[in-house]
C-alpha positions as a LaTeX table, in Angstrom:
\begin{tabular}{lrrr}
\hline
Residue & $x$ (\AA) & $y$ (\AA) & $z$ (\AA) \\
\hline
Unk1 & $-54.73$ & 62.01 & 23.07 \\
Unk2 & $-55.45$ & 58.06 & 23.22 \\
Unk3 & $-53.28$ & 56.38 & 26.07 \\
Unk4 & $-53.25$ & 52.87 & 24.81 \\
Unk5 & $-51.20$ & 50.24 & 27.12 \\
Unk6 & $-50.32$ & 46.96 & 24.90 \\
Unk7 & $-50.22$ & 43.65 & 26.44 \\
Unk8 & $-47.28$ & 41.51 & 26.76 \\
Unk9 & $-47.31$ & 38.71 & 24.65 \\
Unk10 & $-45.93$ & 36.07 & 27.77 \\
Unk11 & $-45.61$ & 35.09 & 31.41 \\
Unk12 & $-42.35$ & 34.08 & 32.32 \\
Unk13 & $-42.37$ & 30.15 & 32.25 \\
Unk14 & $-41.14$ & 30.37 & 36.50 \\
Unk15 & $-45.22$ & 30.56 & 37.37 \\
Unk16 & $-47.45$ & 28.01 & 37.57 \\
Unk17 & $-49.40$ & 25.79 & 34.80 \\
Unk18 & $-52.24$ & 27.69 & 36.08 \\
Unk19 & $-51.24$ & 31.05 & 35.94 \\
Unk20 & $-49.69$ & 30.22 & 32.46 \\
Unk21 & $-53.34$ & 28.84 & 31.36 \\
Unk22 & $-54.35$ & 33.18 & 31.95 \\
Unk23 & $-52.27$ & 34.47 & 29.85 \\
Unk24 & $-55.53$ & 35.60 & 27.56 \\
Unk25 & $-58.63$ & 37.42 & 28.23 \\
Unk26 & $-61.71$ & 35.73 & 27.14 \\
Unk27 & $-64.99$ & 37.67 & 27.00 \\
Unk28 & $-63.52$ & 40.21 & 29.51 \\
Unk29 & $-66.52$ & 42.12 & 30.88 \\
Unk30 & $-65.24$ & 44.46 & 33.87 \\
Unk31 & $-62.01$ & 45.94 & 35.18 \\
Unk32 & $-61.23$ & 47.82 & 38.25 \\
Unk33 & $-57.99$ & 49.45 & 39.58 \\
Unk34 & $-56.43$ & 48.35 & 42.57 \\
Unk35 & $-54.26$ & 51.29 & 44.04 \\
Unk36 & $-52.09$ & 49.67 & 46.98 \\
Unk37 & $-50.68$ & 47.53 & 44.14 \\
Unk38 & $-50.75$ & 49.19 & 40.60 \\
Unk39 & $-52.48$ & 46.63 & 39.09 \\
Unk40 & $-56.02$ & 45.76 & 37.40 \\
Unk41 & $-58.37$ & 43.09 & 37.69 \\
Unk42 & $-60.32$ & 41.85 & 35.04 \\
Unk43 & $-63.58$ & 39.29 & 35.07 \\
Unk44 & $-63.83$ & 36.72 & 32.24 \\
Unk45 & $-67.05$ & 35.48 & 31.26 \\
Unk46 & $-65.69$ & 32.50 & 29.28 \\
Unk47 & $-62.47$ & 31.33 & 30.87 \\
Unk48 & $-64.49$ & 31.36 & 34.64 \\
Unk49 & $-61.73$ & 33.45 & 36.00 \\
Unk50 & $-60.47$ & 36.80 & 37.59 \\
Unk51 & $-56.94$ & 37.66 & 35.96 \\
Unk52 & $-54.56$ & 40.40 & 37.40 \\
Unk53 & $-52.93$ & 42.70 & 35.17 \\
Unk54 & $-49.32$ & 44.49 & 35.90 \\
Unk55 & $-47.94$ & 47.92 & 35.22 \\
Unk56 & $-46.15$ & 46.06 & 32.53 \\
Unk57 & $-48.83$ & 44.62 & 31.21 \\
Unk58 & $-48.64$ & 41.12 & 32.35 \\
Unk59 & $-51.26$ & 38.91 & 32.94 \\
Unk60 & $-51.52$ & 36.41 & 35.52 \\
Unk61 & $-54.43$ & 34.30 & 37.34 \\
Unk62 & $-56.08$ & 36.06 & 40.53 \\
Unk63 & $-58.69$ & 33.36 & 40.35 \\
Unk64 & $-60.38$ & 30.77 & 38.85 \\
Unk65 & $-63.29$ & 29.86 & 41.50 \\
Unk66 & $-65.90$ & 32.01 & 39.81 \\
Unk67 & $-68.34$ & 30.27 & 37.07 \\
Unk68 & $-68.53$ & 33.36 & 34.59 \\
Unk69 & $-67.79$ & 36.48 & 36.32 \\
Unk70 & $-69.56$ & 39.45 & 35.36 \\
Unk71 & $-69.16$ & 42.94 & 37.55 \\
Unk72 & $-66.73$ & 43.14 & 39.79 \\
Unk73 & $-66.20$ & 45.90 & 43.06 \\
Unk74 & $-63.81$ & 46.35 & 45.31 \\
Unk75 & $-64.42$ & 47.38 & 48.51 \\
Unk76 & $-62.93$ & 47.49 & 51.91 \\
Unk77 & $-60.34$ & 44.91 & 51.16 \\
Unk78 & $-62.76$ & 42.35 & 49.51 \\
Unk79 & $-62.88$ & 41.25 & 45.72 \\
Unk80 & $-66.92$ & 41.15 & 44.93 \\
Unk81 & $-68.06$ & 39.33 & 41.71 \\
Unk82 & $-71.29$ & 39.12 & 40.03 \\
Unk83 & $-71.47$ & 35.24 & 39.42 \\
Unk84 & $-74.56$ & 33.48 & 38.11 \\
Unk85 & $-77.22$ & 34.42 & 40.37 \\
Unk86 & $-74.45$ & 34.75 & 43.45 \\
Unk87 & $-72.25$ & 37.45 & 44.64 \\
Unk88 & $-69.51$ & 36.34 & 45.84 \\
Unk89 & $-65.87$ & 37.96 & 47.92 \\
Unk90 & $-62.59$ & 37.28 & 47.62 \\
Unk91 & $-60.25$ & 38.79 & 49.82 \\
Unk92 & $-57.80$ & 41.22 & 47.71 \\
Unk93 & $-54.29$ & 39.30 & 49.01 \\
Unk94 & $-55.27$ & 35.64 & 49.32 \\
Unk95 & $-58.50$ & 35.29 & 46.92 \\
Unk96 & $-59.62$ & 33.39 & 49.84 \\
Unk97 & $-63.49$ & 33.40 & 49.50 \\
Unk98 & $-65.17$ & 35.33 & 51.91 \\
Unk99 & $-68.71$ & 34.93 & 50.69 \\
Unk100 & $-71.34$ & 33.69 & 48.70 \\
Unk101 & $-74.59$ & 34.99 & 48.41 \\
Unk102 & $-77.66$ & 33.66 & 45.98 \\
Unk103 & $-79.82$ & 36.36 & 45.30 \\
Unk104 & $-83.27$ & 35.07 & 45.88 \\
Unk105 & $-85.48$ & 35.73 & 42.65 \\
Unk106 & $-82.00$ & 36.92 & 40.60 \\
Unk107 & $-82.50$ & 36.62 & 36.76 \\
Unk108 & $-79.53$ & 37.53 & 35.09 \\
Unk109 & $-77.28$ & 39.74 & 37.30 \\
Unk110 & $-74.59$ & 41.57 & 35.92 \\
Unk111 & $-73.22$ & 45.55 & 37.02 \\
Unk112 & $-72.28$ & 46.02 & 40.42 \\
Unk113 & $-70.73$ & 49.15 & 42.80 \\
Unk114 & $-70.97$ & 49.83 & 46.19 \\
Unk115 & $-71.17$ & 53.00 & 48.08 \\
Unk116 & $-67.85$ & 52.65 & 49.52 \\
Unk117 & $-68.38$ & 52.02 & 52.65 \\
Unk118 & $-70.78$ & 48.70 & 53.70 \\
Unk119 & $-73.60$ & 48.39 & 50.54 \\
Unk120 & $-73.44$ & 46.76 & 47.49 \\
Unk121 & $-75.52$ & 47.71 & 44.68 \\
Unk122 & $-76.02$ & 45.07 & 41.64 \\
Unk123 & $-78.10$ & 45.16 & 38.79 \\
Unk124 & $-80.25$ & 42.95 & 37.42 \\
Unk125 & $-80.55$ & 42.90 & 33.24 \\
Unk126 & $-83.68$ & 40.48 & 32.82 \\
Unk127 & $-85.76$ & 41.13 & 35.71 \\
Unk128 & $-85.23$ & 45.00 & 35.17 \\
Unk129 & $-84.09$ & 45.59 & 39.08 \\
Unk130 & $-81.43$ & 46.82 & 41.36 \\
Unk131 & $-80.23$ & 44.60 & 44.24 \\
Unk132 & $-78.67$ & 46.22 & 47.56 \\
Unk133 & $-76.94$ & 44.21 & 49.92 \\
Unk134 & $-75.41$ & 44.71 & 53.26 \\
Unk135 & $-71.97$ & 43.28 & 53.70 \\
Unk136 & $-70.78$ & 45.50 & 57.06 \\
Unk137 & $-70.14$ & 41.87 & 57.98 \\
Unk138 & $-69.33$ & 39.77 & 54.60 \\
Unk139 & $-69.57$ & 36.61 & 56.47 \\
Unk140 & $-73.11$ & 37.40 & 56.94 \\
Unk141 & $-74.61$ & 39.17 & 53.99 \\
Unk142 & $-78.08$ & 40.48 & 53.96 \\
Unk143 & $-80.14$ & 41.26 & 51.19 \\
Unk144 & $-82.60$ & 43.85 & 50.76 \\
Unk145 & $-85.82$ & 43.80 & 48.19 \\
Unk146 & $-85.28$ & 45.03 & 44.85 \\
Unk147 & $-85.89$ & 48.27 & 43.19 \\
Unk148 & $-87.51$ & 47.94 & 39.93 \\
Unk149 & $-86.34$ & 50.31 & 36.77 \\
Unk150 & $-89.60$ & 49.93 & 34.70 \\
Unk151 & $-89.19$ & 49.13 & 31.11 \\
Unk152 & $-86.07$ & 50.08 & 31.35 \\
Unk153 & $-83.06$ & 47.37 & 31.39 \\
Unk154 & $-80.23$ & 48.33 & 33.71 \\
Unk155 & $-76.51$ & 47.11 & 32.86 \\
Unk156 & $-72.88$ & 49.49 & 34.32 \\
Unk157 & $-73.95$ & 50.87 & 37.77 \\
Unk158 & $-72.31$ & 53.94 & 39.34 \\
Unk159 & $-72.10$ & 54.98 & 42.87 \\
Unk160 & $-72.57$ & 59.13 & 43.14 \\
Unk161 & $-71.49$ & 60.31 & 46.77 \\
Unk162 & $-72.58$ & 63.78 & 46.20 \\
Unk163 & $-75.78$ & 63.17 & 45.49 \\
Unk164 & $-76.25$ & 59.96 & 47.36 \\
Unk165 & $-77.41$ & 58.14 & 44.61 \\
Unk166 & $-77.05$ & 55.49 & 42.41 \\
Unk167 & $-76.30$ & 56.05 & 38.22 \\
Unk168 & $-77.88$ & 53.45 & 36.10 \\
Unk169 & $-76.76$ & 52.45 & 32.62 \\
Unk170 & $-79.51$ & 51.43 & 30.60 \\
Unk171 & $-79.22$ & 48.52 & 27.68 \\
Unk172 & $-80.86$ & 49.23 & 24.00 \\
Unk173 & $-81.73$ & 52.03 & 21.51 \\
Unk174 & $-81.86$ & 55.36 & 22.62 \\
Unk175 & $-80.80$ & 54.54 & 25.71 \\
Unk176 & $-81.32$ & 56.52 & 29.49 \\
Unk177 & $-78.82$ & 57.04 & 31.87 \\
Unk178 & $-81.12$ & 56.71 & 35.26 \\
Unk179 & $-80.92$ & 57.97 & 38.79 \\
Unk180 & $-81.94$ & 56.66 & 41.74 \\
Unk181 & $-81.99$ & 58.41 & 45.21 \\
Unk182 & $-80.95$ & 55.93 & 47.88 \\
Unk183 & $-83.61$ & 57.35 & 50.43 \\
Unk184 & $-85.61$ & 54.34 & 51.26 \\
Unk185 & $-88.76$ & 54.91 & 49.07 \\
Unk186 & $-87.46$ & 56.16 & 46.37 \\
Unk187 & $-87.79$ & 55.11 & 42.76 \\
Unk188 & $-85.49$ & 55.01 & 39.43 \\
Unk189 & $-86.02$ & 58.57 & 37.13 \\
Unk190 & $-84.42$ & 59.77 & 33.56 \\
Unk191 & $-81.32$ & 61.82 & 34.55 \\
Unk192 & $-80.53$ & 61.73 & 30.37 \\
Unk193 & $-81.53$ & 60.75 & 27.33 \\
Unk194 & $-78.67$ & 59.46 & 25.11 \\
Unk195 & $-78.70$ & 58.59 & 21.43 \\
Unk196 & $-76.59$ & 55.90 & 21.95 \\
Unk197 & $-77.21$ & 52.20 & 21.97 \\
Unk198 & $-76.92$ & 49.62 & 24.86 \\
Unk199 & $-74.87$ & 51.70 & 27.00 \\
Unk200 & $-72.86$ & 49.13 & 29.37 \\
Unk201 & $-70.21$ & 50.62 & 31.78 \\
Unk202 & $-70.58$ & 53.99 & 33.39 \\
Unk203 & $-68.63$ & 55.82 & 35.63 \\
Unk204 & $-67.43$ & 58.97 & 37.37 \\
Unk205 & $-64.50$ & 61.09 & 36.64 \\
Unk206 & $-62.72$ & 63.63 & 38.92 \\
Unk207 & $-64.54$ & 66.66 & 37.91 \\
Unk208 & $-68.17$ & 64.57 & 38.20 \\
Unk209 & $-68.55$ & 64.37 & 34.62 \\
Unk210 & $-70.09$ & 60.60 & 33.78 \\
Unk211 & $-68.64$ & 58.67 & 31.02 \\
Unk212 & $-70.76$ & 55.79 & 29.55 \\
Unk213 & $-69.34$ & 52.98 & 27.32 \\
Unk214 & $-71.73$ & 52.49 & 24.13 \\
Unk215 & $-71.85$ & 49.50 & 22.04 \\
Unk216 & $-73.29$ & 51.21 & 19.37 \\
Unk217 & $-75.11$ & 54.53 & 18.03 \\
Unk218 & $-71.35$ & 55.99 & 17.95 \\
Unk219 & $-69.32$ & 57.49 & 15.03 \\
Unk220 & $-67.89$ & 54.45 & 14.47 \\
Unk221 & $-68.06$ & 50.86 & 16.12 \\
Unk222 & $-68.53$ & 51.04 & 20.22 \\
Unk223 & $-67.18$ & 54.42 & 22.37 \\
Unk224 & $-66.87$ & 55.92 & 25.37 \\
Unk225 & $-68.90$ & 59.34 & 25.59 \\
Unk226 & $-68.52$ & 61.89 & 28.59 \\
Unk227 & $-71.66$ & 63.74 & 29.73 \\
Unk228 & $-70.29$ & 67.08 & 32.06 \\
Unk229 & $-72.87$ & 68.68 & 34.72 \\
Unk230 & $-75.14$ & 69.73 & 35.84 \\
Unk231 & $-77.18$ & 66.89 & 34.40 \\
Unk232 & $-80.32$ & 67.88 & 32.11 \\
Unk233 & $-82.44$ & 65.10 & 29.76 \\
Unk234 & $-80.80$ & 66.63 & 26.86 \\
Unk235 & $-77.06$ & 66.88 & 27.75 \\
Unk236 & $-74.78$ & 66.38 & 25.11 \\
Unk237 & $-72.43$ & 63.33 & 24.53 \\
Unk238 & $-68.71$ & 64.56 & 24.16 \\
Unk239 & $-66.64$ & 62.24 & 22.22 \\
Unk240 & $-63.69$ & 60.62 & 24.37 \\
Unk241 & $-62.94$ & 57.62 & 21.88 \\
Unk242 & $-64.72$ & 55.46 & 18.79 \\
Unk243 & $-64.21$ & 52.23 & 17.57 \\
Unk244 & $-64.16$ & 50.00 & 20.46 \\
Unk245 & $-65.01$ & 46.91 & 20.37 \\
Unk246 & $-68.19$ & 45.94 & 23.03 \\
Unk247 & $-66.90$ & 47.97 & 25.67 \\
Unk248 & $-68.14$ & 46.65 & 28.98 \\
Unk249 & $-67.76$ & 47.61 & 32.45 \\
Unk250 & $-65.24$ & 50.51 & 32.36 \\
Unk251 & $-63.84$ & 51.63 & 35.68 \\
Unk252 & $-62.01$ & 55.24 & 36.30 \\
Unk253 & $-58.72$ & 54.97 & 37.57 \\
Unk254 & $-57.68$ & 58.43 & 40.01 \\
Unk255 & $-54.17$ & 58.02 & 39.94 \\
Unk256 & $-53.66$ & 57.79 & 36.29 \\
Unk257 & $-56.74$ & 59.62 & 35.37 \\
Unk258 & $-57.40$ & 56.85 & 32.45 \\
Unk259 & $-60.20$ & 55.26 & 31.79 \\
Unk260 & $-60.06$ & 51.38 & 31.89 \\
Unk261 & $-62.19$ & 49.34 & 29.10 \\
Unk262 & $-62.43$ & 45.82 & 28.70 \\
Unk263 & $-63.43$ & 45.04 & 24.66 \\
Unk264 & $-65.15$ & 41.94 & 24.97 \\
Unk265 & $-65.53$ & 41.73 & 21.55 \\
Unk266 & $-61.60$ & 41.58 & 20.67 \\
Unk267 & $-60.24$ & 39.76 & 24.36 \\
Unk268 & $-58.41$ & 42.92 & 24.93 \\
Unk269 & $-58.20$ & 45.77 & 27.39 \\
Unk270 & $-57.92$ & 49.34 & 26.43 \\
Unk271 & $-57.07$ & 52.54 & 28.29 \\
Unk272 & $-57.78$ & 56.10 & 27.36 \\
Unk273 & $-56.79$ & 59.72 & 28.55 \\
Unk274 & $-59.79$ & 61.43 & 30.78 \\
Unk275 & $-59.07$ & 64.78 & 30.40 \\
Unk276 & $-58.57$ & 65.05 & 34.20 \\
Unk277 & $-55.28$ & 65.65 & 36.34 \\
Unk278 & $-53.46$ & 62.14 & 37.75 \\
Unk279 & $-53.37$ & 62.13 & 41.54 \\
Unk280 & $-50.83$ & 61.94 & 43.89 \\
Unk281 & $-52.81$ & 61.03 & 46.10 \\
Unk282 & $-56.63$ & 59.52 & 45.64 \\
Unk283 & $-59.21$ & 58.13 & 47.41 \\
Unk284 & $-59.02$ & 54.42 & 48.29 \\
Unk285 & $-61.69$ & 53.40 & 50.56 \\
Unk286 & $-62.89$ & 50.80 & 47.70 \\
Unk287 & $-59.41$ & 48.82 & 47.70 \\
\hline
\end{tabular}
């Protein structure tokens, strides 16, 4: 069954003009959880911000230093954003910045994950690459060369511990999910083949079943579609949810067990029931 979580309509007029200016999403594009404090954070392409969501379901203003925020990853107590040709931290208390790295020879950078412990891993759409970069020490970033994916276009990126690799969502008809082993060397291959359209977010769930958000090539409008292991070319889509509209970069939450979508196409978030267990008690080396 659908878990959907409405928004409330208002913040209380107490806060600040500028957390009043957040009250709506605008072009939301990627959402993660953030355990210590129940809460969600949400990039906005178009309002240049990072807004915080409740457990009610209030909105208020995390940030409004980014330029148009694409992927966002938390990790190790830092905030990272995807932010026209930079990534940049923010420290998960203060939003201090913490750092800001251009990535030399970016095009148009958009997914990022990390493997929870001192790497980043962002994608880049146009010049068809993946980025890693060091951040043991944010204050001094460093950036390794780029792994091309071919022809194909990579959006939602995935971190899978188990395999040490890295899950790649690819954009337009018929479109792959990729892996790529994080031995140095090693090159993007088709994990699956989909017959969905511009897949965007992807993620894993608690049994290691991957769920990919579609914009198209669903039953009906954009969806979320779970693929369960082992992994083969031709593993079939199972239907989670339909008529979504653009779902972005999704992010699985372990203590509800819901998967988070921001619909960029309707300025809304959406949640939706996993089919796994909530945990008492989950992992939370990313927050």
């Amino acid at each position: 069954m659908i878990a959907w979580r409405a928004f409330m309509a208002g913040i209380p007029g107490a806060l600040v003009s500028a957390v009043a200016l957040a009250q709506s999403l605008s072009g939301p594009e990627s959402i993660e959880y953030h355990a210590r404090l129940d809460r969600t954070l949400i990039s906005n392409i178009y309002n240049g911000d990072i807004q915080v969501r409740n457990a009610a379901g209030t909105l208020g203003l995390f940030t409004a230093a980014p330029t148009a925020p694409y992927g966002i990853e938390l990790l190790a107590g830092t905030l990272y954003v995807v932010d026209s040709g930079h990534v940049k931290g923010y420290d998960i208390d203060s939003a201090a910045p913490v750092m800001d790295l251009p990535l030399s020879g970016a095009g148009f950078l958009n997914g990022i994950t990390s493997n929870g412990v001192d790497t980043l891993y962002v994608s880049d759409f146009s010049a068809h690459s993946i980025y890693s970069i060091d951040v043991s020490d944010p204050g001094l970033p460093v950036q390794s060369a780029p792994v091309s994916t071919g022809t194909e276009t990579p959006n939602g990126l995935a971190y899978d511990g188990r395999g040490n690799r890295l899950l790649i969502a690819t954009w337009g008809g018929n479109a792959k999910v990729l892996g790529l082993d994080l031995s140095p060397g090693a090159t993007p291959a088709t994990l699956i083949e989909t017959t969905l359209d511009n897949l965007d977010g992807i993620a894993l769930d608690c049994h290691g079943a991957l769920i990919v958000s579609a914009w198209s090539g669903c039953t009906s409008g954009g969806c979320l579609r779970r693929f369960n292991p082992p992994f083969q070319l031709n593993t079939p889509a199972v239907a989670i949810v339909d008529d979504l509209s653009s779902p972005a970069d999704i992010d699985y939450d372990w203590v509800s067990a819901e998967i988070a979508v921001p619909e960029s196409g309707s300025d809304s978030v959406s949640f939706h029931a996993s089919g796994c267990e909530p945990a008492l008690f989950a992992s939370d080396f990313e927050r």
